[in-house]
Coordinates of C-alpha atoms in Angstrom, one line a residue:
M116 CA -28.4 -39.6 31.6
K117 CA -29.5 -35.9 31.5
V118 CA -28.0 -34.1 28.4
C119 CA -27.3 -30.3 28.4
M120 CA -28.8 -29.5 25.1
L121 CA -27.3 -26.0 24.7
L122 CA -23.4 -27.2 24.9
G123 CA -23.9 -30.7 24.1
F124 CA -22.1 -31.8 27.1
L125 CA -23.0 -35.0 29.3
A126 CA -23.8 -34.0 32.8
V127 CA -21.9 -36.7 34.7
A128 CA -20.0 -36.6 38.1
A129 CA -16.4 -35.5 37.9
A130 CA -13.6 -37.7 38.9
P131 CA -11.4 -36.2 41.7
F132 CA -8.4 -34.4 40.8
S133 CA -4.9 -35.6 42.0
L134 CA -4.6 -33.3 44.7
H135 CA -1.1 -34.4 46.0
A136 CA 2.1 -33.3 44.4
A137 CA 4.6 -36.4 44.3
D138 CA 7.2 -34.5 46.5
E139 CA 5.0 -32.7 48.6
A140 CA 6.2 -34.4 51.8
S141 CA 9.9 -33.1 51.2
L142 CA 8.6 -29.8 50.5
L143 CA 6.7 -29.6 53.9
A144 CA 10.0 -31.0 55.5
E145 CA 11.8 -27.9 54.3
V146 CA 9.8 -25.4 56.4
D147 CA 12.3 -24.3 59.1
A148 CA 11.0 -23.0 62.4
Q149 CA 14.4 -21.4 62.9
A150 CA 14.5 -19.5 59.9
L151 CA 10.9 -18.3 60.4
E152 CA 11.9 -16.9 63.6
R153 CA 14.9 -15.2 62.1
H154 CA 12.8 -13.5 59.4
A155 CA 10.1 -12.7 61.9
R156 CA 12.7 -10.7 64.4
A157 CA 14.2 -8.8 61.5
I158 CA 10.7 -7.7 60.3
I159 CA 9.0 -7.1 63.8
M160 CA 11.8 -5.0 65.1
H161 CA 10.4 -2.3 63.1
R162 CA 7.2 -0.1 63.9
R163 CA 5.5 -0.5 60.5
D164 CA 2.9 2.1 59.9
G165 CA 2.2 2.2 55.9
G166 CA 4.6 4.4 54.2
S167 CA 6.9 4.8 57.3
P168 CA 10.7 4.3 57.5
G169 CA 10.0 1.1 59.5
E170 CA 7.7 -0.5 56.8
N171 CA 10.3 0.5 54.2
A172 CA 13.0 -1.1 56.3
A173 CA 10.9 -4.4 56.6
V174 CA 10.5 -4.5 52.8
D175 CA 14.1 -3.9 52.5
Y176 CA 14.9 -6.9 54.7
V177 CA 12.6 -9.1 52.4
V178 CA 14.2 -7.9 49.2
E179 CA 17.6 -8.2 50.3
T180 CA 17.2 -11.8 51.9
L181 CA 15.5 -13.0 48.6
R182 CA 17.9 -11.5 46.3
A183 CA 20.8 -13.0 48.2
E184 CA 19.5 -16.3 47.2
N185 CA 19.2 -15.2 43.4
I186 CA 15.3 -14.8 43.7
D187 CA 13.8 -12.0 41.3
V188 CA 12.1 -9.3 43.2
E189 CA 10.7 -6.2 41.7
V190 CA 10.2 -3.1 43.9
H191 CA 7.2 -0.7 43.0
L192 CA 7.4 2.8 44.4
F193 CA 3.9 4.8 44.2
P194 CA 2.0 7.4 46.2
G195 CA -0.8 6.2 48.5
Y196 CA -3.3 7.9 50.5
V197 CA -2.6 6.9 54.1
S198 CA -3.6 8.1 57.6
N199 CA -2.1 7.5 61.0
P200 CA -4.5 8.3 64.2
G201 CA -2.8 11.0 66.5
R202 CA -3.8 12.6 69.7
C203 CA -7.1 11.7 71.2
S204 CA -9.1 13.0 74.1
L205 CA -12.6 12.2 75.5
R206 CA -13.9 14.6 78.4
V207 CA -17.0 13.3 80.1
E208 CA -18.6 16.3 81.7
G209 CA -20.9 16.5 84.7
A210 CA -21.2 15.7 88.4
E211 CA -18.6 12.9 87.9
P212 CA -16.3 14.3 85.3
R213 CA -13.7 11.8 84.0
E214 CA -11.3 11.4 80.9
P215 CA -11.2 7.8 79.9
T216 CA -8.3 6.7 77.6
C217 CA -9.4 6.5 73.8
L218 CA -8.0 6.1 70.4
T219 CA -9.2 7.7 67.2
Q220 CA -8.9 5.8 64.1
A221 CA -7.2 5.8 60.5
L222 CA -8.9 7.9 58.0
A223 CA -11.2 9.2 60.6
A224 CA -12.3 13.0 60.6
P225 CA -10.3 15.1 62.9
T226 CA -12.1 17.6 65.3
A227 CA -12.1 21.1 64.6
P228 CA -10.0 23.2 67.0
G229 CA -11.8 23.0 70.4
G230 CA -13.2 19.7 69.9
A231 CA -16.7 18.5 69.1
S232 CA -19.2 18.3 72.0
G233 CA -22.8 17.0 72.5
E234 CA -25.2 15.1 74.7
L235 CA -24.2 11.3 74.8
V236 CA -26.8 9.0 73.4
Y237 CA -26.6 5.1 73.7
V238 CA -27.6 3.4 70.5
A239 CA -26.7 -0.4 71.6
S240 CA -24.9 -2.0 68.7
G241 CA -25.5 0.8 66.2
T242 CA -27.7 -1.2 63.8
P243 CA -30.3 0.5 61.7
S244 CA -33.2 -0.7 64.1
D245 CA -31.2 0.4 67.4
Y246 CA -31.7 4.1 65.9
E247 CA -35.4 3.8 65.6
N248 CA -37.1 6.4 67.5
V249 CA -33.8 8.0 68.7
D250 CA -32.8 11.3 68.0
V251 CA -29.2 11.7 67.6
E252 CA -28.9 14.8 65.5
G253 CA -26.3 17.2 67.0
K254 CA -25.4 14.6 69.6
V255 CA -22.6 12.1 70.2
V256 CA -23.5 8.5 69.9
L257 CA -22.2 5.9 72.3
V258 CA -21.9 2.4 70.3
N259 CA -21.3 -1.0 71.8
A260 CA -19.2 -2.3 68.9
L261 CA -15.9 -1.9 67.2
P262 CA -15.4 1.4 65.1
L263 CA -16.1 0.0 61.6
P264 CA -17.0 1.9 58.4
W265 CA -20.7 1.1 58.5
G266 CA -21.0 2.2 62.2
V267 CA -19.6 5.6 61.8
K268 CA -21.5 6.1 58.5
D269 CA -24.7 5.2 60.2
A270 CA -24.1 7.7 63.0
E271 CA -23.2 10.2 60.3
D272 CA -26.1 9.9 58.2
R273 CA -28.4 10.6 61.1
G274 CA -26.9 13.6 62.0
A275 CA -24.6 12.7 65.1
V276 CA -21.6 15.2 65.5
G277 CA -19.4 12.3 66.9
A278 CA -19.3 8.8 67.8
V279 CA -17.8 6.9 70.8
F280 CA -17.3 3.0 70.3
I281 CA -16.8 0.4 72.9
S282 CA -14.3 -2.3 72.8
Y283 CA -15.1 -6.0 73.7
S284 CA -12.1 -5.9 76.0
E285 CA -10.0 -4.0 78.4
L286 CA -7.6 -3.3 75.3
I287 CA -8.4 -0.7 72.7
Q288 CA -8.0 -1.8 69.1
E289 CA -6.5 0.2 66.3
L290 CA -9.0 0.4 63.4
T291 CA -9.7 1.9 60.0
V292 CA -13.2 3.7 59.4
S293 CA -13.2 4.4 55.7
P294 CA -15.5 2.6 53.6
I295 CA -13.3 3.1 50.5
W296 CA -11.3 0.3 49.3
G297 CA -7.7 1.5 48.5
T298 CA -6.8 5.0 47.7
P299 CA -9.9 7.2 47.0
T300 CA -10.9 8.4 43.5
H301 CA -12.7 11.6 42.4
E302 CA -15.8 9.9 42.5
N303 CA -15.8 8.6 46.0
Y304 CA -13.4 10.7 48.1
E305 CA -16.5 12.5 49.6
E306 CA -17.5 9.0 51.2
L307 CA -14.5 9.5 53.7
P308 CA -15.9 10.1 57.1
S309 CA -16.8 13.6 58.1
I310 CA -17.5 13.2 61.9
P311 CA -14.8 12.1 64.5
S312 CA -14.9 8.8 66.0
V313 CA -13.1 7.4 69.1
N314 CA -12.8 3.8 70.6
I315 CA -12.7 3.1 74.5
N316 CA -12.2 -0.1 76.3
K317 CA -15.0 -2.2 77.7
P318 CA -14.8 -1.0 81.5
D319 CA -14.8 2.8 80.5
G320 CA -17.9 2.0 78.0
D321 CA -19.6 0.1 80.8
A322 CA -19.1 3.0 83.2
L323 CA -20.5 5.5 80.5
R324 CA -23.5 3.3 80.0
E325 CA -24.2 3.1 83.8
A326 CA -23.9 6.9 84.2
L327 CA -26.3 7.4 81.2
A328 CA -28.8 5.1 82.9
S329 CA -29.2 7.7 85.7
A330 CA -28.7 11.2 84.1
P331 CA -27.8 13.0 80.9
V332 CA -24.1 13.0 80.0
T333 CA -22.2 15.5 77.9
V334 CA -18.8 14.7 76.4
V335 CA -16.2 16.6 74.5
M336 CA -14.1 14.9 71.7
E337 CA -10.7 16.3 70.5
T338 CA -8.7 14.1 67.9
E339 CA -6.0 14.7 65.6
V340 CA -5.4 12.3 62.6
D341 CA -2.5 12.8 60.1
T342 CA -3.9 12.0 56.7
G343 CA -2.3 12.5 53.3
W344 CA 0.0 11.2 50.5
K345 CA 2.9 8.9 51.2
M346 CA 5.3 6.9 49.1
L347 CA 4.6 3.4 49.2
K348 CA 7.1 0.5 48.7
L349 CA 5.9 -2.9 47.3
A350 CA 8.0 -5.8 46.7
V351 CA 6.9 -8.7 44.5
A352 CA 9.1 -11.8 44.1
T353 CA 8.7 -14.1 41.1
I354 CA 9.8 -17.8 41.0
E355 CA 9.5 -18.7 37.3
S356 CA 8.3 -21.8 36.0
E357 CA 10.4 -23.4 33.2
K358 CA 7.1 -25.0 31.6
D359 CA 4.8 -21.9 31.7
P360 CA 6.8 -18.8 33.0
D361 CA 3.8 -16.5 32.2
G362 CA 1.2 -18.2 34.1
F363 CA 1.2 -17.8 37.9
V364 CA -0.4 -18.0 41.1
L365 CA -0.2 -15.1 43.4
V366 CA 0.5 -15.0 47.1
G367 CA 0.0 -12.0 49.1
G368 CA 0.0 -10.5 52.7
H369 CA 0.4 -7.2 54.2
I370 CA 3.8 -6.0 55.5
D371 CA 2.5 -3.2 57.5
G372 CA 1.0 -3.4 60.9
W373 CA -0.4 -1.6 63.9
H374 CA 2.6 -0.7 66.1
Y375 CA 5.1 -3.7 66.0
G376 CA 2.4 -6.1 64.5
A377 CA 4.0 -9.5 65.3
V378 CA 1.1 -12.1 64.5
D379 CA -0.7 -9.3 62.5
E380 CA 1.5 -9.5 60.4
G381 CA 5.2 -10.1 60.8
A382 CA 4.7 -13.8 61.4
S383 CA 3.0 -14.2 57.9
N384 CA 5.6 -12.1 56.4
A385 CA 8.3 -14.3 57.6
A386 CA 6.1 -17.5 56.2
M387 CA 6.1 -16.0 52.8
V388 CA 9.9 -15.5 52.7
E389 CA 10.2 -19.1 53.5
M390 CA 7.6 -20.0 50.9
A391 CA 9.6 -18.0 48.1
R392 CA 12.8 -19.7 49.1
I393 CA 11.3 -23.2 49.4
F394 CA 9.7 -23.1 45.8
H395 CA 12.7 -21.2 44.2
R396 CA 14.6 -24.4 45.2
H397 CA 12.1 -26.4 43.4
R398 CA 11.4 -24.1 40.6
G399 CA 12.3 -26.7 38.0
E400 CA 9.3 -28.9 39.2
L401 CA 6.6 -26.1 38.7
E402 CA 3.9 -26.3 36.1
R403 CA 3.4 -22.4 36.5
S404 CA 5.1 -19.6 38.3
L405 CA 4.8 -18.3 41.6
K406 CA 4.6 -14.5 42.6
V407 CA 4.8 -13.4 46.1
A408 CA 3.9 -9.6 47.3
W409 CA 4.3 -8.0 50.5
W410 CA 1.4 -5.4 50.4
P411 CA 2.0 -2.1 52.0
A412 CA -0.7 0.3 54.0
H413 CA -3.0 -2.6 54.3
S414 CA -4.0 -1.1 57.7
N415 CA -3.7 2.7 57.6
G416 CA -4.5 3.0 53.8
R417 CA -7.4 0.6 53.6
Y418 CA -5.6 -1.9 51.4
A419 CA -3.9 0.8 49.5
G420 CA -1.0 -1.4 48.3
S421 CA -3.0 -4.4 46.9
A422 CA -5.5 -2.3 45.3
W423 CA -2.7 -0.3 43.5
Y424 CA -1.3 -3.7 42.3
V425 CA -4.7 -4.8 41.0
D426 CA -5.0 -1.7 39.0
H427 CA -1.5 -1.6 37.7
A428 CA -1.2 -5.4 36.7
W429 CA -4.9 -5.8 35.8
L430 CA -4.2 -7.0 32.2
E431 CA -1.4 -9.5 33.4
L432 CA -3.8 -10.7 36.2
R433 CA -6.5 -11.3 33.7
D434 CA -4.4 -13.1 31.0
H435 CA -2.2 -15.2 33.3
A436 CA -3.2 -15.3 36.9
L437 CA -4.6 -18.6 38.0
A438 CA -5.6 -17.9 41.8
Y439 CA -4.9 -15.5 44.7
V440 CA -3.8 -17.1 47.9
N441 CA -3.8 -14.6 51.0
I442 CA -2.0 -15.1 54.2
D443 CA -3.0 -13.1 57.4
G444 CA -2.7 -13.6 61.1
V445 CA -0.8 -17.1 61.2
G446 CA 1.3 -18.3 64.0
Q447 CA -0.8 -17.4 66.9
M448 CA 0.1 -18.7 70.4
G449 CA -2.7 -20.9 71.6
A450 CA -4.3 -21.2 68.1
S451 CA -6.6 -24.3 68.1
V452 CA -9.3 -23.6 65.4
Y453 CA -8.8 -24.1 61.9
R454 CA -11.0 -22.8 59.0
S455 CA -10.3 -21.7 55.5
S456 CA -12.1 -18.6 53.7
N457 CA -12.3 -19.3 50.0
T458 CA -14.4 -19.1 46.9
A459 CA -16.2 -22.2 46.2
S460 CA -14.0 -23.3 43.6
M461 CA -11.3 -23.9 46.2
D462 CA -13.5 -25.7 48.6
E463 CA -12.1 -29.2 47.9
L464 CA -8.4 -28.2 47.9
A465 CA -8.9 -26.2 51.2
S466 CA -10.5 -29.4 52.9
A467 CA -8.0 -31.6 51.6
V468 CA -5.0 -29.6 52.8
L469 CA -6.5 -29.1 56.3
R470 CA -7.2 -32.9 56.4
D471 CA -3.8 -34.1 55.2
V472 CA -1.4 -31.6 56.6
A473 CA -3.3 -30.5 59.9
S474 CA -5.4 -33.7 60.4
V475 CA -8.6 -31.7 61.0
D476 CA -11.8 -31.3 59.2
G477 CA -11.7 -27.6 59.1
R478 CA -14.6 -25.3 58.7
A479 CA -14.8 -23.7 55.1
G480 CA -16.4 -20.1 54.7
R481 CA -16.9 -17.6 52.1
P482 CA -14.5 -14.7 51.9
G483 CA -15.6 -11.4 53.5
R484 CA -14.8 -8.0 52.1
N485 CA -11.4 -7.8 53.8
S486 CA -7.8 -9.0 54.1
D487 CA -6.5 -7.6 50.8
Q488 CA -8.9 -9.8 48.9
G489 CA -9.6 -7.3 46.1
F490 CA -9.1 -9.7 43.1
Y491 CA -12.7 -10.4 42.6
G492 CA -13.1 -8.0 39.8
V493 CA -10.4 -9.7 37.9
G494 CA -12.2 -13.0 38.6
M495 CA -9.6 -14.9 40.6
P496 CA -10.3 -17.8 42.8
L497 CA -9.3 -17.0 46.5
L498 CA -7.9 -19.2 49.2
Q499 CA -6.9 -18.2 52.8
F500 CA -6.3 -20.5 55.8
S501 CA -6.9 -19.6 59.3
H502 CA -5.7 -21.2 62.5
G503 CA -6.7 -18.9 65.5
R504 CA -7.8 -18.7 69.0
V505 CA -11.3 -18.5 70.4
D506 CA -11.3 -15.1 72.3
P507 CA -14.1 -12.6 73.3
G508 CA -15.2 -10.6 70.3
G509 CA -14.1 -13.5 67.8
R510 CA -10.6 -12.4 67.6
Y511 CA -7.3 -13.2 69.6
W512 CA -7.2 -10.7 72.3
F513 CA -4.3 -8.8 71.4
W514 CA -5.4 -8.2 67.7
H515 CA -4.7 -4.6 66.5
T516 CA -3.3 -3.5 69.8
T517 CA 0.2 -2.7 71.3
E518 CA 0.2 -6.0 72.9
D519 CA 0.6 -7.6 69.4
T520 CA 4.4 -8.3 70.1
F521 CA 7.0 -11.0 69.4
D522 CA 6.2 -13.2 72.3
K523 CA 2.7 -13.8 70.9
I524 CA 4.1 -15.9 68.1
D525 CA 4.3 -19.6 68.6
F526 CA 7.0 -20.7 66.1
G527 CA 6.0 -24.3 66.1
I528 CA 2.4 -23.3 65.1
L529 CA 3.8 -21.0 62.7
A530 CA 5.8 -23.8 61.0
G531 CA 2.5 -25.7 60.8
D532 CA 0.6 -22.9 59.4
T533 CA 3.3 -22.3 56.9
K534 CA 2.9 -26.1 55.8
L535 CA -0.6 -25.5 55.1
Y536 CA 0.2 -22.9 52.6
V537 CA 3.1 -24.9 51.2
A538 CA 0.9 -27.8 50.6
A539 CA -1.9 -25.7 49.0
L540 CA 0.7 -24.2 46.8
S541 CA 2.3 -27.4 45.8
R542 CA -0.8 -28.6 44.6
L543 CA -1.7 -25.5 42.6
L544 CA 1.9 -25.1 41.1
T545 CA 2.8 -28.8 40.4
N546 CA -0.3 -30.3 39.1
A547 CA -0.6 -30.0 35.2
I548 CA -4.3 -29.3 35.7
P549 CA -4.7 -27.4 39.0
P550 CA -7.4 -28.4 41.8
I551 CA -9.8 -25.7 40.9
R552 CA -13.4 -27.0 40.7
L553 CA -15.4 -25.1 38.0
A554 CA -18.5 -26.9 38.9
A555 CA -18.3 -25.8 42.6
A556 CA -18.3 -22.3 41.3
T557 CA -21.1 -22.8 39.0
Q558 CA -23.2 -24.5 41.8
E559 CA -22.9 -21.7 44.2
L560 CA -24.0 -19.4 41.8
T561 CA -27.0 -21.3 40.8
E562 CA -27.8 -22.0 44.5
R563 CA -27.7 -18.2 45.3
L564 CA -29.7 -17.4 42.1
E565 CA -32.4 -19.9 43.2
E566 CA -32.5 -18.0 46.5
R567 CA -32.9 -14.6 45.0
K568 CA -35.7 -16.1 42.9
S569 CA -37.4 -17.1 46.1
W570 CA -37.0 -13.4 47.3
A571 CA -38.5 -12.3 44.0
G572 CA -41.7 -14.1 43.9
N573 CA -43.7 -12.6 41.1
H574 CA -42.2 -9.3 41.4
F575 CA -39.3 -10.1 39.0
D576 CA -38.4 -12.7 36.5
L577 CA -35.1 -14.5 36.7
S578 CA -36.2 -17.6 34.7
S579 CA -33.8 -16.9 31.7
A580 CA -30.9 -16.4 33.9
L581 CA -31.7 -19.4 35.8
A582 CA -31.8 -21.6 32.6
K583 CA -28.5 -20.4 31.6
A584 CA -27.0 -21.0 35.0
D585 CA -28.2 -24.5 34.8
D586 CA -26.8 -25.2 31.5
L587 CA -23.5 -23.7 32.6
H588 CA -23.4 -25.7 35.7
R589 CA -23.9 -29.0 33.7
A590 CA -21.1 -27.9 31.4
A591 CA -18.8 -27.2 34.3
Q592 CA -19.4 -30.7 35.9
D593 CA -18.5 -32.2 32.4
L594 CA -15.5 -30.3 32.0
D595 CA -14.3 -31.1 35.6
R596 CA -14.6 -34.6 34.8
R597 CA -12.5 -34.3 31.6
L598 CA -10.0 -32.1 32.8
A599 CA -9.4 -34.5 35.9
S600 CA -8.0 -37.1 33.4
Y601 CA -6.6 -34.8 30.9
S602 CA -3.3 -35.8 29.8
G603 CA -3.1 -34.1 26.4
A604 CA -0.8 -31.5 24.8
S605 CA -1.0 -27.7 25.5
T606 CA -1.6 -27.9 29.3
A607 CA -0.8 -24.4 29.9
D608 CA -3.4 -23.2 27.2
V609 CA -6.0 -25.5 28.8
V610 CA -5.7 -23.9 32.2
R611 CA -6.1 -20.4 30.8
R612 CA -9.1 -21.5 29.2
M613 CA -10.1 -23.1 32.4
V614 CA -9.6 -19.9 34.2
R615 CA -11.7 -18.0 31.6
V616 CA -14.6 -20.2 32.2
I617 CA -14.6 -19.1 35.9
R618 CA -13.6 -15.5 35.7
P619 CA -17.1 -14.2 34.6
V620 CA -18.8 -16.3 37.3
L621 CA -16.7 -14.9 40.1
R622 CA -17.1 -11.4 39.1
V623 CA -21.0 -11.6 39.3
T624 CA -20.9 -13.9 42.6
Y625 CA -18.6 -11.6 44.5
E626 CA -18.6 -8.2 42.9
R627 CA -21.0 -5.6 42.2
N628 CA -18.9 -2.4 40.7
G629 CA -17.6 -4.3 37.8
P630 CA -14.2 -5.6 37.0
Y631 CA -12.1 -2.3 37.1
H632 CA -13.4 -0.6 40.1
Q633 CA -13.4 -1.9 43.5
D634 CA -16.4 -2.3 45.8
P635 CA -16.5 -0.7 49.0
A636 CA -14.7 -2.0 52.0
L637 CA -18.2 -3.1 53.4
Q638 CA -19.8 -6.4 53.9
V639 CA -21.8 -7.7 51.0
P640 CA -23.7 -11.0 50.2
T641 CA -22.9 -13.2 47.3
L642 CA -24.6 -12.2 44.1
P643 CA -24.6 -8.7 45.6
G644 CA -26.1 -7.0 42.4
L645 CA -29.4 -9.0 43.1
A646 CA -29.5 -8.2 46.8
P647 CA -32.3 -5.4 46.5
L648 CA -34.6 -8.4 45.5
E649 CA -34.8 -9.2 49.3
T650 CA -36.7 -5.9 50.0
L651 CA -38.4 -5.4 46.5
S652 CA -41.5 -7.0 47.8
K653 CA -41.8 -4.7 50.9
H654 CA -42.2 -1.6 48.7
P655 CA -45.7 -0.8 47.7
R656 CA -46.2 -2.3 44.0
G657 CA -46.2 0.8 41.7
S658 CA -44.5 3.1 44.1
D659 CA -41.5 5.2 43.0
L660 CA -39.1 3.2 45.2
Y661 CA -40.6 -0.1 43.7
R662 CA -40.0 1.2 40.3
F663 CA -36.6 2.4 41.0
T664 CA -35.5 -0.7 42.3
Q665 CA -36.9 -2.7 39.3
V666 CA -34.8 -0.4 36.8
Y667 CA -31.6 -1.2 38.9
L668 CA -32.4 -5.1 38.8
V669 CA -33.2 -5.1 35.2
R670 CA -29.5 -3.7 34.5
E671 CA -28.2 -6.4 37.0
R672 CA -29.9 -9.2 35.5
N673 CA -28.4 -7.9 32.2
R674 CA -24.9 -8.0 33.7
L675 CA -25.8 -11.6 35.2
E676 CA -26.8 -12.9 32.0
D677 CA -24.0 -11.3 30.0
S678 CA -21.7 -13.0 32.4
L679 CA -23.3 -16.3 32.0
D680 CA -23.1 -16.0 28.3
Q681 CA -19.4 -15.4 28.5
A682 CA -18.7 -18.2 30.6
I683 CA -20.7 -20.6 28.4
R684 CA -18.9 -19.3 25.3
E685 CA -15.6 -20.0 27.0
A686 CA -16.8 -23.6 28.2
R687 CA -17.6 -24.3 24.7
A688 CA -14.2 -23.3 23.5
L689 CA -12.5 -25.3 26.3
S690 CA -14.5 -28.5 25.4
R691 CA -13.4 -28.1 21.7
V692 CA -9.7 -27.8 22.8
L693 CA -10.1 -30.9 25.1
G694 CA -11.5 -32.8 22.3
E695 CA -8.9 -31.8 19.8
N696 CA -6.1 -32.4 22.2
A697 CA -7.4 -35.9 23.2
R698 CA -7.3 -37.1 19.4

């Protein structure tokens, strides 16, 4: 048996956690499809742009419904920077003039009076390689992709004066093109897009591509975007545990939506109301509290509501939050594919719930940089289930369009999806030691670090970091084994210490900007701070860029090793507490 010399832990396989709450079946039986439909109708009747009267009315319904059952709900009012797309015109000039229907995007730049015009240049999917040997300066790019922040920025950086994006279907999707997570700060507001962008449907896009193949095409874009400050209303319900009222699991989902947003996100809001009501009735059985938050301005404020909450509840989250559970897009008619998006420490829980409740072996995936998942800086494990359709573009066909209406919700499916969340929450809330695997998080970190080492070759030394990661992983395996059979005193303190082991691990695995500032709303790999190792060897050794990258990587290695040292210290402290409480 291998011994971890640094911490003195025996590296043995962990016994499985008890994943079933004793009364889980009765909790699932309380999910009421008729109540879900009633809540959904009341929410979806409102057009819910972030900061609008409709969004506020939906929040008011949630608050009044829960307070009628004596559930504590706190309402926060605060200013947020939001944006609503306005008028959009795209004129195609030439021998066959036309004016395809278009939409501009939230937080896009509006055109100056008279519009923006230029020769149209097709750049395929708009990846960096698609721009090679293509001159787009002073021109308008035609991109066969959805309008997303990196697509607009790539066009802007290359001197384009505008961008026309092509949808994957006959519908045109509403989107947000800012790369800034939440309301901008004085340091990043200049990263807001500076060129106008529009989105057209696939048939019109195909026609433009065909026209370009035979002759030059000039377009004129005219867009209006209403961007500025609006008061936002955020409701947070608390179902307090008698055993540990301060500790909690946070559930969140956005209450705003494009147009009347039924599946995205009225159905999820209804499920959240039901979850709050169910766990309130069983609050005497909870080992820790539950908080449920309805985030405003997710869509037209780029996660403005949840980002505000992270900032203003940061210390409480650091000290007392066990995990974040996000809900988005449930209840889709025709849904057939299950999967989970979660941090590694939640893999076992996610798989068990999908197997036990839905009788499927769902596909687990790592979280992207989306869906109000801005809690990585705090170091909170994440869980989100997805039960969706398989449509072109990888999304349900009515996603972010005017077609996302009440009839798109299947309330039988919504009840089943709600049960997934109820089951997961019951296991997080009613187990004295929650089913969160420390060793799964440390294993992922170690594996990614090994991968980065292979990228580095002889260009950068990661041996010290890897040694610490290995020691921490063996310690985490031993802690998981001991926690699985723990029945001693001071359970709440043990759980908080358990969370303190994992926090620094998650911060470096999923965050780059540190605990207090949000990373951009752009896709990043795990261990993002060491991502430049992938290209370091491609720079001439000794060149300026090679050495600049080395300077950056040294700092990121320091951040990584500091985080590993923190986790090891917390692991030592938890080990001592487990030993003392077992006596």
